[in-house]
Coordinates of C-alpha atoms and ligand atoms in Angstrom, one line a residue:
X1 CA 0.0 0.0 0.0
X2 CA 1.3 3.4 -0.9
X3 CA -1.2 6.7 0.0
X4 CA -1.0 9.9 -1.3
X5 CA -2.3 12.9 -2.7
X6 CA -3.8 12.8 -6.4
X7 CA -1.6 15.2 -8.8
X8 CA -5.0 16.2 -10.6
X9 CA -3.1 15.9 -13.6
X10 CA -4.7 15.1 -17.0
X11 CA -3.8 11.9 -18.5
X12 CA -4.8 8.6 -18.2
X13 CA -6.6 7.6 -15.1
X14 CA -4.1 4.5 -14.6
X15 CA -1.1 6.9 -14.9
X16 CA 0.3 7.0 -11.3
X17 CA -0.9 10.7 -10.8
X18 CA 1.6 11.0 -7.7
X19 CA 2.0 14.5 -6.7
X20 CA 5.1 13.3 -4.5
X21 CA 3.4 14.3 -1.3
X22 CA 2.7 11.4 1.1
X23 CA -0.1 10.2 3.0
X24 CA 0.1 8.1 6.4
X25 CA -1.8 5.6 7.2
X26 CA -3.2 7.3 10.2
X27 CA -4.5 9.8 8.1
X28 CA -6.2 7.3 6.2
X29 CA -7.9 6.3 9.9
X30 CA -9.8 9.5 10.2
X31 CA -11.3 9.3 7.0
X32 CA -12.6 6.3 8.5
X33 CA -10.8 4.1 5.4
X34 CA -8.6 1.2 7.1
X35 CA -5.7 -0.4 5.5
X36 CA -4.5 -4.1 6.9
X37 CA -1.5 -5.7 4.7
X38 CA -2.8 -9.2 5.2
X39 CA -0.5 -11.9 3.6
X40 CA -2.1 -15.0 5.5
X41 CA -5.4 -15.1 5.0
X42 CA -6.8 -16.1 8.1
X43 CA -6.6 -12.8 9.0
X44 CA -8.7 -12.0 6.7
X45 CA -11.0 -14.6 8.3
X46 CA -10.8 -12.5 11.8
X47 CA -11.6 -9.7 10.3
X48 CA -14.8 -11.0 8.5
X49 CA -15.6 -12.3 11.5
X50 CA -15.6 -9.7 13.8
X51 CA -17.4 -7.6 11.5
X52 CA -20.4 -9.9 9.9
X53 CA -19.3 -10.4 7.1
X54 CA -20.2 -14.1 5.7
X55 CA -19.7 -14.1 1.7
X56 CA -16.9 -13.4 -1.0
X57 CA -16.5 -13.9 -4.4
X58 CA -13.1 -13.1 -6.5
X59 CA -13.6 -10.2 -9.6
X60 CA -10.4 -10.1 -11.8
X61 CA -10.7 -7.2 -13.6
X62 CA -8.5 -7.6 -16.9
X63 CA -9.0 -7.3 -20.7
X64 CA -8.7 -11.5 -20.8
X65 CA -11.3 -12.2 -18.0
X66 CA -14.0 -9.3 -18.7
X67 CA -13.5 -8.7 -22.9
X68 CA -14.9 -6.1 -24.6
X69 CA -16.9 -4.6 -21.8
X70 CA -13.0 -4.4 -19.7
X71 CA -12.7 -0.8 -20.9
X72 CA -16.4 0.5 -19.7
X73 CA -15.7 -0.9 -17.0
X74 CA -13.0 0.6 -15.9
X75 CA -14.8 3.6 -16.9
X76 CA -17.5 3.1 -15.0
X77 CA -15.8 2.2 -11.6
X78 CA -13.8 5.2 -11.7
X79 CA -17.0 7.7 -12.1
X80 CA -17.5 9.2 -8.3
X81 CA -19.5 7.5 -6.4
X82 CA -20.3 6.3 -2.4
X83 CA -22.2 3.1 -1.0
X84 CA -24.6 2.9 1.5
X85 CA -22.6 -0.1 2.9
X86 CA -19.0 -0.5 3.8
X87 CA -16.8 -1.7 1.0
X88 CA -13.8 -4.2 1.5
X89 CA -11.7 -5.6 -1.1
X90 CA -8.2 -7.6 -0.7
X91 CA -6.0 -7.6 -3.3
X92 CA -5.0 -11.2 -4.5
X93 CA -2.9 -10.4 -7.7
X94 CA -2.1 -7.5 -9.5
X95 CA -2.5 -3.7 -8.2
X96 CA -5.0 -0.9 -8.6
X97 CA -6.0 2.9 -6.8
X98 CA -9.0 3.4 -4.9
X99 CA -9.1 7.2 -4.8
X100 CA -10.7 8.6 -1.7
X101 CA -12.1 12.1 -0.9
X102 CA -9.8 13.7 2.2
X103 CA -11.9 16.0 4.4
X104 CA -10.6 19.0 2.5
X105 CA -12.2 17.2 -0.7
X106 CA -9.6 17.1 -2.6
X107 CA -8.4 12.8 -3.8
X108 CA -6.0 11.0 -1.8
X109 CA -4.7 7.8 -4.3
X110 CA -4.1 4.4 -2.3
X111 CA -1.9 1.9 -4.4
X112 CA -2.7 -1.4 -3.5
X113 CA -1.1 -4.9 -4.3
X114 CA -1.2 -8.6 -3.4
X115 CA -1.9 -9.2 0.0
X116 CA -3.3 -5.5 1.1
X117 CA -6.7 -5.4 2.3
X118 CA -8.6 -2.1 2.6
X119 CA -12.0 -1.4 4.1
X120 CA -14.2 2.1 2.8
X121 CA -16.8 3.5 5.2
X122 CA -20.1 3.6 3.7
X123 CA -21.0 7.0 2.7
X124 CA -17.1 7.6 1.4
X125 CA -16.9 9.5 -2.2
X126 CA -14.2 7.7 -4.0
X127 CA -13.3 5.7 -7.6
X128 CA -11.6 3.0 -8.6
X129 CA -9.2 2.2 -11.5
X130 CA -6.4 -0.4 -12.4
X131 CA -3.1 0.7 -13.3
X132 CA -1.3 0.9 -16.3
X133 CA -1.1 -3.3 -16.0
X134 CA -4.6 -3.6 -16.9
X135 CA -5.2 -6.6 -14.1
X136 CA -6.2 -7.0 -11.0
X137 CA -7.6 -9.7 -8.5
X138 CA -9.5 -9.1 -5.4
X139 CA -11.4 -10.7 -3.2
X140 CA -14.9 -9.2 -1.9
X141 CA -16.0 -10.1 1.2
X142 CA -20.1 -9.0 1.5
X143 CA -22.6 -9.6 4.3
X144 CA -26.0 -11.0 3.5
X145 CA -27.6 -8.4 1.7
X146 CA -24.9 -5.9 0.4
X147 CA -25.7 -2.6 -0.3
X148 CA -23.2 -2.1 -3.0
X149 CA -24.9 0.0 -5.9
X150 CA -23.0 2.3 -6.5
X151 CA -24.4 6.0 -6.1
X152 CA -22.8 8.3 -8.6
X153 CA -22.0 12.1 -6.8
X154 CA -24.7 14.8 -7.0
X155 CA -26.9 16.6 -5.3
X156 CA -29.3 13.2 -4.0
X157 CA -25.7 11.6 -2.8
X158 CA -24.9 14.8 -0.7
X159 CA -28.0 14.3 1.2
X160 CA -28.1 10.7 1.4
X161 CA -28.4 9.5 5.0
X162 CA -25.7 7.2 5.1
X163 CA -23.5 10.3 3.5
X164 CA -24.6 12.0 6.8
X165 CA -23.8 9.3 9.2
X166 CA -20.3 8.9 7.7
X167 CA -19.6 13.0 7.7
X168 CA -20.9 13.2 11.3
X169 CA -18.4 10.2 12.5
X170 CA -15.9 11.7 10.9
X171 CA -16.4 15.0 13.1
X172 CA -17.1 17.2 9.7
Ligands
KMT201 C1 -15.2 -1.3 -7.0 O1 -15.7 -1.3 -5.9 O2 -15.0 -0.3 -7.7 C2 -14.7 -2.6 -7.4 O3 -15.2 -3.6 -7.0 C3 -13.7 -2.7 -8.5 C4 -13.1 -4.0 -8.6 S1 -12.4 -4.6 -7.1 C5 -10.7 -4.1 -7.1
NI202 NI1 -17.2 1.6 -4.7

């Protein structure tokens, strides 16, 4: 896992768009987004576990597993969006950047590879892309029902209760 701030440079979204400036972990925590680098996976177990979770699947998002649809795809899960349900996804092969909105709204970019495990808050406003690669696997864990649809940014999502609940617990 490598964090930090989005260069908000044109170009290709799975350019590396490092502006050079750093972000810790901990600053990570009080956007409520929590990073565990998880090479066994039992941890991953404990952490499912402690938090309900009782389903995953695998997604490998590449040109030779999705096709023609690989580049709309990518597209789409890079438009902004938040759920109304925490998001985890551990990385099993391959790399990608979840972007995340800081508290000053501007993106933090979170590399992650093989064995890094990241969990988004519900209510987050953040994208997703693969790098220049073009692959990546990951592992989603989900609870019984998931409330994954993604909510594209606008005016409904800035008044969506779960966007509330999230922006209160994060003191904003
Ligand atoms: C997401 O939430 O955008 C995805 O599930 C993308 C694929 S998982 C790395
Ligand atoms: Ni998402």
């Amino acid at each position: 896992m490598k964090a930090y701030w989005f260069d908000n440079q044109e170009g290709d979204q799975r350019l590396t768009h490092d502006s050079g400036r750093e972000v810790e972990a901990s600053y990570l925590a009080k956007l409520g987004v929590l990073y565990h680098h998880a090479p066994e996976v039992s941890t991953v177990d404990t952490i499912a576990k402690d938090r309900s979770y009782k389903n995953r699947d695998e997604i490998t998002v590449s040109p030779s597993a999705m096709g023609d649809i690989y580049e709309d795809k990518v597209k789409s899960f890079f438009h902004e969006h938040l759920h109304e349900d925490e998001e985890i996804r551990y990385i099993r092969d391959g790399a990608g950047y979840f972007d995340v909105r800081s508290e000053g709204d501007e993106w933090v970019r979170i590399r992650l590879e093989k064995d890094d495990l990241i969990i988004l808050p519900a209510g987050i406003y953040h994208r997703f892309t693969t790098d220049e690669n073009n692959y990546i696997k990951a592992m989603r864990l989900f609870k019984d029902e998931p409330k994954w649809t993604p909510l594209n940014r606008g005016p409904d999502t800035d008044v969506n209760s779960h966007r509330a609940e999230y922006l209160q617990s994060r003191g904003a």
